[in-house]
Short mmCIF file of C-alpha atoms in Angstrom, two decimals:
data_model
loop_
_atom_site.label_atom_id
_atom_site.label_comp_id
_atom_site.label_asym_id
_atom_site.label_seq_id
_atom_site.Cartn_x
_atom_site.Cartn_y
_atom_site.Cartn_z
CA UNK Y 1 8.11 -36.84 -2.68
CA UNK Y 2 7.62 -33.39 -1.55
CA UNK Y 3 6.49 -30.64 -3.83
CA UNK Y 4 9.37 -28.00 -3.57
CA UNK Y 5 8.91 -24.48 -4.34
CA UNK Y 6 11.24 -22.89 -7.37
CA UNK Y 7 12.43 -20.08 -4.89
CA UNK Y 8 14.24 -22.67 -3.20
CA UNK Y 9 15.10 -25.08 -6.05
CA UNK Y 10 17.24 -22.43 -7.44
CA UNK Y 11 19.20 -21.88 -4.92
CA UNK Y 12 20.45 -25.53 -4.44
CA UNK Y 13 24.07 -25.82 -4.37
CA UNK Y 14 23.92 -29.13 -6.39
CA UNK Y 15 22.41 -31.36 -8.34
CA UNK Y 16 19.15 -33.51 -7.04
CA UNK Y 17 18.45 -36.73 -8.19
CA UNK Y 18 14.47 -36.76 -8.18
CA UNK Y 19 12.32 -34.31 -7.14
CA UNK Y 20 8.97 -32.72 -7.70
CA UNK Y 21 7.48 -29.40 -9.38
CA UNK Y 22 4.56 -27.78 -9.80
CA UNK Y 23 3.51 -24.71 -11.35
CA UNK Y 24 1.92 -22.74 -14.69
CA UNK Y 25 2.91 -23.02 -17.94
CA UNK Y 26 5.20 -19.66 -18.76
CA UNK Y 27 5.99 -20.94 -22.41
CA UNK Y 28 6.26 -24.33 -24.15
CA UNK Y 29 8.73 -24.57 -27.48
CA UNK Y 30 8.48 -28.28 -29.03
CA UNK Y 31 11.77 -29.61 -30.77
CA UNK Y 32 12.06 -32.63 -32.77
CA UNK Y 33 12.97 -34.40 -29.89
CA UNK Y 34 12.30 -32.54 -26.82
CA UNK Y 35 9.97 -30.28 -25.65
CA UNK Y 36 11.15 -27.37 -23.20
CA UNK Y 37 8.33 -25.91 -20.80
CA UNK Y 38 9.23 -23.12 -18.78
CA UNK Y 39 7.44 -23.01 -15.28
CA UNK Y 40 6.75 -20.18 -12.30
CA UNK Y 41 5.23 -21.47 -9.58
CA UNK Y 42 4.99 -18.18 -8.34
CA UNK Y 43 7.68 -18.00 -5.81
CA UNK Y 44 10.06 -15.80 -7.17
CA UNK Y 45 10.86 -13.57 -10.52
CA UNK Y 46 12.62 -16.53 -12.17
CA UNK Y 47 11.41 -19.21 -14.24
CA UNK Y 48 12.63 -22.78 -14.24
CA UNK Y 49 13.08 -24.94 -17.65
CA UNK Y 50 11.83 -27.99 -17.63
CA UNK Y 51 13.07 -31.06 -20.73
CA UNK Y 52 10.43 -33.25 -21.76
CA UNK Y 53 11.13 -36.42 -23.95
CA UNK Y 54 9.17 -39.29 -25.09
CA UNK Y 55 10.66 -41.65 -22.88
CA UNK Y 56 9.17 -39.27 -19.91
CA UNK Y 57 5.60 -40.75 -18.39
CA UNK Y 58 2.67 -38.96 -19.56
CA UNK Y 59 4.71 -37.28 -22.85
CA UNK Y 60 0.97 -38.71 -24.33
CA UNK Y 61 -0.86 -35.43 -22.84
CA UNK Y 62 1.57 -32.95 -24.16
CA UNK Y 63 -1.06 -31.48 -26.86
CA UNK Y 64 -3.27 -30.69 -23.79
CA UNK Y 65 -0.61 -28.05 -22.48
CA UNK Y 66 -0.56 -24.39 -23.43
CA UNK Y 67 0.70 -20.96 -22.05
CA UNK Y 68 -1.46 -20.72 -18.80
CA UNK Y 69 -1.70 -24.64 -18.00
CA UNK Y 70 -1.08 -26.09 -14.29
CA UNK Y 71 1.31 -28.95 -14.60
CA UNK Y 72 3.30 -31.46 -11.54
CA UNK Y 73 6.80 -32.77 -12.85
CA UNK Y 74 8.82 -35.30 -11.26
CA UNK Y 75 12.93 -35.47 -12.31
CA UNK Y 76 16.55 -34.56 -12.20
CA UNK Y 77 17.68 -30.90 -11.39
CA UNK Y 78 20.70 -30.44 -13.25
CA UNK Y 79 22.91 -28.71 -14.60
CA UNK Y 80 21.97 -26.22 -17.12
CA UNK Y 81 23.93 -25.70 -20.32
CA UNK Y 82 21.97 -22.82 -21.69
CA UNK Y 83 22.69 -19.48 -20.42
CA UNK Y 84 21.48 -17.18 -17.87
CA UNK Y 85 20.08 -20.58 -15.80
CA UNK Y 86 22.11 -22.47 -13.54
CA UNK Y 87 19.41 -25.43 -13.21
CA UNK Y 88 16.92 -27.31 -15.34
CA UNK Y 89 14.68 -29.56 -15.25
CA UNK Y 90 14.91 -33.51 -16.77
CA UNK Y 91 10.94 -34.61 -16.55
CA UNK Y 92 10.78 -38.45 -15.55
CA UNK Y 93 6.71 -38.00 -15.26
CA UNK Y 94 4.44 -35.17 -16.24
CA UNK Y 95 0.60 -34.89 -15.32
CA UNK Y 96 -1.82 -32.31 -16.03
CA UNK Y 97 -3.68 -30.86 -13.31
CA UNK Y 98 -5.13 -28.06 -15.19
CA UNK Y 99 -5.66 -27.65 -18.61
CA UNK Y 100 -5.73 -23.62 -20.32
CA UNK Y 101 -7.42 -23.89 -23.76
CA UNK Y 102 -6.65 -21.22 -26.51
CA UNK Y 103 -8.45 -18.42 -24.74
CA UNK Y 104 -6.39 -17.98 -22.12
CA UNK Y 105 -5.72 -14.20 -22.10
CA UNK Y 106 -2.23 -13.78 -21.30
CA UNK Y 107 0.04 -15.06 -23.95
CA UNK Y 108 3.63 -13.87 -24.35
CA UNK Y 109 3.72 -10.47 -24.65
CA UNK Y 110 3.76 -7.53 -23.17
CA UNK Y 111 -0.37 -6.33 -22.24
CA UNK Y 112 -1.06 -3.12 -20.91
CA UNK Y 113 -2.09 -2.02 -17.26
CA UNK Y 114 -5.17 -0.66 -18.43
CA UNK Y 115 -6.45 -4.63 -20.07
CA UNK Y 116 -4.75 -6.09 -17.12
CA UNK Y 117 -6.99 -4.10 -14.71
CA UNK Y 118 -9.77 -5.90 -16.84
CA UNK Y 119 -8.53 -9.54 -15.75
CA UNK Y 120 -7.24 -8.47 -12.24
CA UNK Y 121 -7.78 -12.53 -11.40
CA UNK Y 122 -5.40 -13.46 -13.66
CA UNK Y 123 -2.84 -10.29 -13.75
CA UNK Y 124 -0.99 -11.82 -10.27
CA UNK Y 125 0.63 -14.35 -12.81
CA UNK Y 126 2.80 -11.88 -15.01
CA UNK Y 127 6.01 -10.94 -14.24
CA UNK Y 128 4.89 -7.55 -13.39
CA UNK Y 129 2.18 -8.41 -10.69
CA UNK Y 130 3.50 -11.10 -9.45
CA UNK Y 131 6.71 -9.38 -8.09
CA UNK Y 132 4.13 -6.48 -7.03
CA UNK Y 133 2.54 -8.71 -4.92
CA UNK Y 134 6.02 -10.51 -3.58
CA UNK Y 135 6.73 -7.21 -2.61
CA UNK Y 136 3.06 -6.07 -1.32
CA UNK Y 137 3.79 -8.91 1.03
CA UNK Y 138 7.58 -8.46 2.31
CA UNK Y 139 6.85 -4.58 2.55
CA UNK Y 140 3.26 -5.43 5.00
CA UNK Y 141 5.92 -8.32 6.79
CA UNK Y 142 8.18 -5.14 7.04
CA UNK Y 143 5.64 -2.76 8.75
CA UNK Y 144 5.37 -5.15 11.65
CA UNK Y 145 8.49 -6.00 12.45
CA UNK Y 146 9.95 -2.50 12.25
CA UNK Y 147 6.90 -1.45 14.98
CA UNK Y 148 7.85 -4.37 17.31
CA UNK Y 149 11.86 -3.23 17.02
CA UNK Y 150 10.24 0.72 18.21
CA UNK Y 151 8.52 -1.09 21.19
CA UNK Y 152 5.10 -0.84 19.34
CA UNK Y 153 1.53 -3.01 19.76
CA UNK Y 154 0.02 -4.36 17.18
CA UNK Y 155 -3.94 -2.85 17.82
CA UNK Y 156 -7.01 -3.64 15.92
CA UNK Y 157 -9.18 -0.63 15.85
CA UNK Y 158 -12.94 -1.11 14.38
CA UNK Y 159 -13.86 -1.36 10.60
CA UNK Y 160 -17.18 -0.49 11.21
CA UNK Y 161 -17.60 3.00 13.24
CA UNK Y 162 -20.29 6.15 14.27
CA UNK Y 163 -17.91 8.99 13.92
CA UNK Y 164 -15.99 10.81 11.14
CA UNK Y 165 -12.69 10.67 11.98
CA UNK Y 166 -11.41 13.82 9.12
CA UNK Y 167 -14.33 15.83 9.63
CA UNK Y 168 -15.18 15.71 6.09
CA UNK Y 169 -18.40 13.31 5.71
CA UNK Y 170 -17.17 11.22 2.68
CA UNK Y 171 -18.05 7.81 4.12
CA UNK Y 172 -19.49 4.51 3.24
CA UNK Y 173 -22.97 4.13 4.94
CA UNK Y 174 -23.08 0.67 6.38
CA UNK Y 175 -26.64 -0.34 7.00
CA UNK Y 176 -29.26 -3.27 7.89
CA UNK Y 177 -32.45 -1.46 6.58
CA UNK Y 178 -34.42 -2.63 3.34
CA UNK Y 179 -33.06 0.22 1.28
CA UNK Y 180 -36.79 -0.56 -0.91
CA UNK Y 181 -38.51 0.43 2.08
CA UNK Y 182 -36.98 2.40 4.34
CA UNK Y 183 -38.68 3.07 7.64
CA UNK Y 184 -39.01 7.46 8.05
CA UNK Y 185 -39.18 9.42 11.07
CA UNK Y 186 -40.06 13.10 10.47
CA UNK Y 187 -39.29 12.70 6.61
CA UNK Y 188 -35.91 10.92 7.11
CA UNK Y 189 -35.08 7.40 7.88
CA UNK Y 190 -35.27 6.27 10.91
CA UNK Y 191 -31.71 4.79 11.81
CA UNK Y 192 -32.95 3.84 15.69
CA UNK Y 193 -34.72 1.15 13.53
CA UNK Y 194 -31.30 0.39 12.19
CA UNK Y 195 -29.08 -2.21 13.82
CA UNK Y 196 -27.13 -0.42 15.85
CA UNK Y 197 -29.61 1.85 16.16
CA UNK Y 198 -27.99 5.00 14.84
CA UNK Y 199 -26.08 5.62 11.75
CA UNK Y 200 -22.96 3.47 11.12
CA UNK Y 201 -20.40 4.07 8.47
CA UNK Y 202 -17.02 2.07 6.91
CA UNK Y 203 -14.62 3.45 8.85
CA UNK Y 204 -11.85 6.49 6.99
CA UNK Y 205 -8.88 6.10 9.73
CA UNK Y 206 -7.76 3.92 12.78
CA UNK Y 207 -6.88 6.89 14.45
CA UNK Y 208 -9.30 8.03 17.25
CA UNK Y 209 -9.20 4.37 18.36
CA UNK Y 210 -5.09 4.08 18.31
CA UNK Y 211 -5.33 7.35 20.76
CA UNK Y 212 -7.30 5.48 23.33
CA UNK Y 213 -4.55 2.18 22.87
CA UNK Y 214 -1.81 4.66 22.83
CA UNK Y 215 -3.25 6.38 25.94
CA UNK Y 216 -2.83 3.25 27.89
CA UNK Y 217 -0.03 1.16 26.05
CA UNK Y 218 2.04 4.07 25.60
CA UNK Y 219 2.95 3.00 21.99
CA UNK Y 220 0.57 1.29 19.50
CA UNK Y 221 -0.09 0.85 15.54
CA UNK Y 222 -3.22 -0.15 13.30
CA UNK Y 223 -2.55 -1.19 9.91
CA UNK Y 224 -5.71 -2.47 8.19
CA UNK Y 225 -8.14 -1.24 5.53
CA UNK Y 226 -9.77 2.08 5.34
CA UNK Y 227 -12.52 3.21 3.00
CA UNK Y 228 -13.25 6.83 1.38
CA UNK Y 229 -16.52 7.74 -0.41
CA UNK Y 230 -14.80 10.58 -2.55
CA UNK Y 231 -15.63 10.04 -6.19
CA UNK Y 232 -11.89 10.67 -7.05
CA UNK Y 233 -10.27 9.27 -10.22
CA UNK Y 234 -6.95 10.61 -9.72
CA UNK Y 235 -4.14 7.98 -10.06
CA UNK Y 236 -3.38 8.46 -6.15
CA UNK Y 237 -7.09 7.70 -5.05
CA UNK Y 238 -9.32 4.64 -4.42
CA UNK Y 239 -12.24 4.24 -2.47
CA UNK Y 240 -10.53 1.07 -0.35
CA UNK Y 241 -7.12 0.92 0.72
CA UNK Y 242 -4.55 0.42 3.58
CA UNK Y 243 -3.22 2.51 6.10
CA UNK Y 244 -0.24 2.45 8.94
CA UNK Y 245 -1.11 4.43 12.16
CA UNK Y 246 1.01 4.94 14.69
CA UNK Y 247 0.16 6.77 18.06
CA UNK Y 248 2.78 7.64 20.52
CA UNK Y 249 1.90 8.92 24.15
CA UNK Y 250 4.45 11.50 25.72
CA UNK Y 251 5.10 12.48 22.61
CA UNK Y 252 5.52 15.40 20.33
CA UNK Y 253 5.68 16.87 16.44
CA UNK Y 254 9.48 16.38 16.47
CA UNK Y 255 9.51 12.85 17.66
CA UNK Y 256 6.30 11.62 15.01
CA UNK Y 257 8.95 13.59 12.33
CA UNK Y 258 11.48 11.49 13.39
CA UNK Y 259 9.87 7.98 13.35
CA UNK Y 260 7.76 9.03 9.70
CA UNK Y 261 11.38 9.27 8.20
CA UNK Y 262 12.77 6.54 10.15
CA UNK Y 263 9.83 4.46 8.60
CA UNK Y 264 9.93 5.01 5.21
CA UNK Y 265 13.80 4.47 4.99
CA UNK Y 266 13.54 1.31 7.32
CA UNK Y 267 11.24 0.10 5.21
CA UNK Y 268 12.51 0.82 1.69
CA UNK Y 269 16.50 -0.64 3.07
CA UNK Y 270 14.28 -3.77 4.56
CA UNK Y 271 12.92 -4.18 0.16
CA UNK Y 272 16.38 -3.53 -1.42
CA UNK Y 273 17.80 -6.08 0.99
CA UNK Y 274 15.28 -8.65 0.73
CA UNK Y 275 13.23 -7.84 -2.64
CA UNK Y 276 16.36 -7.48 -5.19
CA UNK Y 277 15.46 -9.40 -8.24
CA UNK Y 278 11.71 -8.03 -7.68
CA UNK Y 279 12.53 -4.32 -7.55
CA UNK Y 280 14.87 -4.95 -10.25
CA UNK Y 281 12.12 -5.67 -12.80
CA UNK Y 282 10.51 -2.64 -11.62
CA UNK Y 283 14.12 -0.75 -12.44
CA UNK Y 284 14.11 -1.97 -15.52
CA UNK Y 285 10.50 -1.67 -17.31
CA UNK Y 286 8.85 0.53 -15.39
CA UNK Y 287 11.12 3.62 -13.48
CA UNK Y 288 14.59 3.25 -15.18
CA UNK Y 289 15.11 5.84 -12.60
CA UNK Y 290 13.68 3.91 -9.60
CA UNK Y 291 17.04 2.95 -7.22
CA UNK Y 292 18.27 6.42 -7.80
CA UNK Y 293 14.93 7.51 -6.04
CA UNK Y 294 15.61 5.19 -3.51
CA UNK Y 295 19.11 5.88 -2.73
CA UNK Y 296 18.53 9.65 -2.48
CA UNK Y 297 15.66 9.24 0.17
CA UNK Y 298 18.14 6.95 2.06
CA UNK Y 299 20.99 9.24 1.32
CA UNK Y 300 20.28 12.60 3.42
CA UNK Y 301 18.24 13.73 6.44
CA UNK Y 302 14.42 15.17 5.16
CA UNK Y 303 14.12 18.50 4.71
CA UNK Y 304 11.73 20.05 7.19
CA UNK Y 305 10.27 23.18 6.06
CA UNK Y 306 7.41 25.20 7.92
CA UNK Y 307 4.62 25.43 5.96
CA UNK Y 308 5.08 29.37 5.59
CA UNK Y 309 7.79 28.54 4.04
CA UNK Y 310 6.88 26.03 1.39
CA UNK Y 311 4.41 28.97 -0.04
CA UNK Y 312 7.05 30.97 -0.37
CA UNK Y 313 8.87 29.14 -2.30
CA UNK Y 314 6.05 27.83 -4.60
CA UNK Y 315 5.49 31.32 -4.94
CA UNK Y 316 8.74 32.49 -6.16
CA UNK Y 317 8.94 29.59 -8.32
CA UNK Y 318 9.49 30.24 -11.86
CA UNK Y 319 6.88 27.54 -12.85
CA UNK Y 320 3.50 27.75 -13.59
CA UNK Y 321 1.29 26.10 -11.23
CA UNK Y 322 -2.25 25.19 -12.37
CA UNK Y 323 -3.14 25.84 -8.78
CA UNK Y 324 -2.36 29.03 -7.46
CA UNK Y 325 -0.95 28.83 -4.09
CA UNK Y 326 -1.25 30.97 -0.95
CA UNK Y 327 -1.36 31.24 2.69
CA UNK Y 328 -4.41 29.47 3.65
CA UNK Y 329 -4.34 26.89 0.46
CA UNK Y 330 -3.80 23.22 0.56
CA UNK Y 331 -0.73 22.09 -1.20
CA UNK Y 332 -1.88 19.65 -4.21
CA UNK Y 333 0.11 17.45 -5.68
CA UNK Y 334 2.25 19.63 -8.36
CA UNK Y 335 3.03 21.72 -5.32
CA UNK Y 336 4.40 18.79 -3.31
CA UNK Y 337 6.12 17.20 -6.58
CA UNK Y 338 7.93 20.78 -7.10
CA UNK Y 339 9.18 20.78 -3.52
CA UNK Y 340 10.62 17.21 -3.57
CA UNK Y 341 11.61 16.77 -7.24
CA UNK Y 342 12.88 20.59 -8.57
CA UNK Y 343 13.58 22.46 -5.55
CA UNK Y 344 14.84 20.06 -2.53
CA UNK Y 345 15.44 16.87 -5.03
CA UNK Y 346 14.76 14.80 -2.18
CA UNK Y 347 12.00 14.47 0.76
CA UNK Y 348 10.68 17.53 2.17
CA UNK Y 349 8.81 17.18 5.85
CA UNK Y 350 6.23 20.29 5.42
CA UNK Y 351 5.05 21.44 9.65
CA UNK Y 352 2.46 24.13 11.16
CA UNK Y 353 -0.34 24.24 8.44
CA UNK Y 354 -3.07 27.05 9.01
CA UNK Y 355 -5.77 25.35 11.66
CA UNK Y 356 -8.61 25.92 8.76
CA UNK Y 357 -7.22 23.28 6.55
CA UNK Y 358 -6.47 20.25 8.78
CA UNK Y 359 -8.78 18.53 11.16
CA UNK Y 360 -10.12 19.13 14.55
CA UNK Y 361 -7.80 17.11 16.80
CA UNK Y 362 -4.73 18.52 15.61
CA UNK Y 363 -2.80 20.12 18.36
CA UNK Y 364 -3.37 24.48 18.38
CA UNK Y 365 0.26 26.00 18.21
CA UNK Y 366 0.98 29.10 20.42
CA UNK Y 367 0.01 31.53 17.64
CA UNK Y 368 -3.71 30.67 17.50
CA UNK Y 369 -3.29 30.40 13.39
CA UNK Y 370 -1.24 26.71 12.85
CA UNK Y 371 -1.39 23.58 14.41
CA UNK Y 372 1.66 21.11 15.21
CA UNK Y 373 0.44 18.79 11.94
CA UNK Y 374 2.98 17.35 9.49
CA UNK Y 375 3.24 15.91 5.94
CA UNK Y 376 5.95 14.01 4.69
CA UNK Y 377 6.59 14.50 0.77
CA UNK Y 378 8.46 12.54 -1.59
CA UNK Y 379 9.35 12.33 -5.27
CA UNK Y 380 6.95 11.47 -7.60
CA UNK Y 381 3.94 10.42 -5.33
CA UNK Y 382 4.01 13.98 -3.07
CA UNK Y 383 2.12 13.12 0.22
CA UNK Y 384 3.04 10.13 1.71
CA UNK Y 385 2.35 10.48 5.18
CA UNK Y 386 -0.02 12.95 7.28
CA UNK Y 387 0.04 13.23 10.69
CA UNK Y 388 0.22 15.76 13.95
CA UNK Y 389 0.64 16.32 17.34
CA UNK Y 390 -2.91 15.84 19.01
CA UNK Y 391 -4.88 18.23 20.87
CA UNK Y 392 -4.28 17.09 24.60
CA UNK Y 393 -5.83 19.85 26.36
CA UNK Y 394 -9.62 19.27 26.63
CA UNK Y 395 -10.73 23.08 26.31
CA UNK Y 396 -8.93 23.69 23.19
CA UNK Y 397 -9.99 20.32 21.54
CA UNK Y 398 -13.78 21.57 22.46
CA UNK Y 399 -13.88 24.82 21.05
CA UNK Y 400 -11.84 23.26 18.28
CA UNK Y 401 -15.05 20.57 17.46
CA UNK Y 402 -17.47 23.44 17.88
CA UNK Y 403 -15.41 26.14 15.55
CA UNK Y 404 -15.96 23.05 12.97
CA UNK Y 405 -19.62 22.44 13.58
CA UNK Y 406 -19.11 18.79 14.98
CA UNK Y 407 -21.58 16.85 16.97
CA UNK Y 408 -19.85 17.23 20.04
CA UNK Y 409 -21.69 14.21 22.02
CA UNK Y 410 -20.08 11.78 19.14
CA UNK Y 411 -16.84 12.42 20.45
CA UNK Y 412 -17.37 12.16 24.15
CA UNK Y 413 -15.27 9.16 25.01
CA UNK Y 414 -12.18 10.83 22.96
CA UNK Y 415 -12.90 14.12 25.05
CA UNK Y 416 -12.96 11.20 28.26
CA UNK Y 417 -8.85 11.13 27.29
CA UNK Y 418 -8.21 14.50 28.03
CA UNK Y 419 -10.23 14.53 31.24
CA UNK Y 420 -8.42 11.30 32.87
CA UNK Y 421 -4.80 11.56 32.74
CA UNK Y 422 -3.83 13.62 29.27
CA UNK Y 423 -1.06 13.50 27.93
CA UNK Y 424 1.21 15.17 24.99
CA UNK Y 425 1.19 12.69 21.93
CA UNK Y 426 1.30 12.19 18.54
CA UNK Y 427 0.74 10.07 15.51
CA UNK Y 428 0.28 9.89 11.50
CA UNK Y 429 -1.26 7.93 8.71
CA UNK Y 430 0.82 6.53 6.34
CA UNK Y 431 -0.59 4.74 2.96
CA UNK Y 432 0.46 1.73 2.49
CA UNK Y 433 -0.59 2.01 -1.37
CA UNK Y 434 1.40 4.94 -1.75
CA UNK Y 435 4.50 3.25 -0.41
CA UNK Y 436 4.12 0.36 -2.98
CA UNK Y 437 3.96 3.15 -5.44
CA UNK Y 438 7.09 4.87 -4.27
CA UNK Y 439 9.05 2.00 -4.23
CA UNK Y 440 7.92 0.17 -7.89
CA UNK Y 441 7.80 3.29 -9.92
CA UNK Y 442 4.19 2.41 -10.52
CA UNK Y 443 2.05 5.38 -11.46
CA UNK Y 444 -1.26 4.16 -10.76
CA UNK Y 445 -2.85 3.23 -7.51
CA UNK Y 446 -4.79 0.89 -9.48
CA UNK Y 447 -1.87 -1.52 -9.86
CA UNK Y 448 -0.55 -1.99 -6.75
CA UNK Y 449 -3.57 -3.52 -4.66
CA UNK Y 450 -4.63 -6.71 -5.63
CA UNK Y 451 -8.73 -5.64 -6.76
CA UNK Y 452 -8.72 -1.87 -6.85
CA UNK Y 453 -12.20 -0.06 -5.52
CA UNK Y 454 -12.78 2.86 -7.44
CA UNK Y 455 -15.83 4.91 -8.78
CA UNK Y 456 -18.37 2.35 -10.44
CA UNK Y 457 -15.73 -0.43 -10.48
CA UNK Y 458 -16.38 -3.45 -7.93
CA UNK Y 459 -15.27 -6.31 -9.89
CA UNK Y 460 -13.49 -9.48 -9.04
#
């Protein structure tokens, strides 16, 4: 007989005369004359109960199952009696494929994310993670398939890469040398020694390589892993994690506003439709508040609000900030939260930032002071999505690398786009971390990848 997966078993419409399950060990409560085991096979949220009697094959081995051990089950589905479960299980035959002595460290009860961060192997199989990573998946199946309804490619841009996409030099060396003997050339290392024969770094965006796609397939997407050397601790921050690009060509700021909000709410209906039970636990023990969120970003158009604008109000606000704002300041995350949460109470798109605080390829508006770049902000997380028109023209995107002090020549073949048919588009970065955060109520970036890279943590 086929192993069938509890997703599936619980949805039967009626009773099955034999079949077979395998899973883990939730809990095991021993009767006088039966013993009930509930197993998760880790399909869905739900649990199924399984009776065991002495008349069932291999009731011998039952004092070699605990909480944690991998079991196979043949029997009856039927009706349940108890309540809150339509279906059990009557065991005909029980083996033991893996045993779980007395150590293992999840028993029933409720551990925190901090000790669960400590076992990250194991932490997929409570309740918690394991509908995280149900919906880690559905939400990454989502992504695709709302770029292919938009017309978008699928593109695979390099992991491994010789420029700095953001300008700011916070990268991951990648290298071939014997760091115990590094080869010098005029008191530094010599990196034409080096296997690509200059210096190569983990890449921090998709981006410059979705521009040349999009310049040719008109509409295109990465979504893939990034890496950041910052030596950040903040619950928003970790030095690996996933990001959604899209680049449009014959595009502009309004129409990357319009497809960032489409997005997020595509994505977020695509969950409550398909993730219920999942996000429910979430609604429950984590954000009580979590499907009014939800329902109020669905509910209204984003707010767009220049970025002159959003200073203003942060600076009439009544609250104390612990970071002054000003014209010319980045907004930080108590700025963004204030915007979304106290004064909009719902998602604010902030456009036109002052050219000194965004990057280099972001396209120069008509006043000489902002450029066409956007960031869309929503409750409780803040910045969810960057982005911009991109600098099309080739002498403004020149004097724009040499205002910043960039090594021009490492950018020639992205100054090669705006010499040979340029054209207006636009695109943004959108973490994919952040979204799981958004739409769990988790407040820790920590807990919603699978092994989180942070500062001095590379476990697992």
């Amino acid at each position: 007989m086929k192993n069938m997966r509890l997703a599936d078993i619980l949805l039967s419409e009626a009773e099955v005369d034999s079949l077979v399950v395998q899973g883990w060990v939730r809990t095991k409560r021993e009767s006088k004359e039966f013993v009930f085991l509930e197993i998760n096979d880790g399909s869905c949220l739900k649990n199924l109960q399984v009776i065991v009697d002495a008349a069932t094959v291999g009731f011998e081995h039952m004092d070699r199952i605990g909480t944690g051990a991998a079991v196979s089950l043949t029997g009856a589905l039927v009706e349940s009696p108890g309540q809150g479960q339509k279906w059990e299980l009557k065991a005909r035959e029980l083996r033991v494929l893996g045993e779980a002595d007395a150590t293992y460290p999840l028993q029933k009860k409720r551990h925190t994310d901090e000790y669960l961060r400590t076992i990250a192997h194991l932490r997929p199989r409570t309740n918690k993670y394991g509908a995280l990573n149900r919906i880690r998946a559905e939400l990454s199946y989502g992504v695709h398939q709302f770029f292919r309804e938009q017309g978008f490619f699928n593109v695979h841009a390099p992991i491994i890469t010789g420029s700095d996409c953001e300008g700011a030099g916070e990268m991951f060396q990648v290298t071939t040398l014997d760091l115990s003997n590094v080869p010098k050339k005029n008191g530094k290392a010599d990196f034409d020694q080096d296997f690509f024969g200059k210096e190569a770094s983990l890449t921090v965006s998709g981006q410059l390589a979705a521009e040349n796609l999009a310049c040719a397939l008109g509409r295109v997407y990465t979504f893939g892993p990034t890496f950041r050397a910052e030596n950040s601790n903040t619950p928003k921050h970790a030095a690996e994690f996933w990001m959604i690009e899209p680049e449009m060509a014959f595009a502009d700021l309004s129409d990357n506003m319009d497809l960032g909000e489409n997005c997020i709410k595509w994505l977020i209906t695509h969950l409550m439709d398909n993730c219920r039970d999942d996000l429910e636990l979430f609604g429950n023990f984590v954000d009580k508040g979590l499907f009014a969120t939800l329902e109020n970003i669905l509910a209204k158009p984003f707010i767009r609000l220049p970025y002159a604008e959003a200073v203003t109000i942060l600076k009439s606000a009544t609250k104390t900030f612990e970071f002054p704002v000003d014209f010319g300041t980045d907004l930080q995350t108590e700025h963004e939260r204030y915007l979304t949460e106290d004064h909009f109470k719902q998602p604010v798109i902030v456009f036109d930032y002052p050219k000194e605080i965004k990057a280099f390829y972001m396209r120069l508006n008509d006043d000489g002071k902002t450029v066409g770049a956007m960031d869309v902000l929503v409750p409780r997380i803040g910045e969810l999505i960057g982005g911009s028109a991109r600098e099309e023209r080739l002498d403004v995107l020149e004097r724009r690398i040499e205002e910043l002090g960039l090594p021009k020549e490492d950018y020639w073949w992205y100054l090669d786009l705006r010499r040979f048919g340029s054209v207006p588009h636009a695109g943004f970065g959108m973490g994919f971390e952040r979204l799981l955060m958004l739409v769990t109520g988790i407040a820790n970036i920590r807990d919603v990848i699978p092994f989180p890279r942070t500062p001095r943590h590379l476990e697992f």
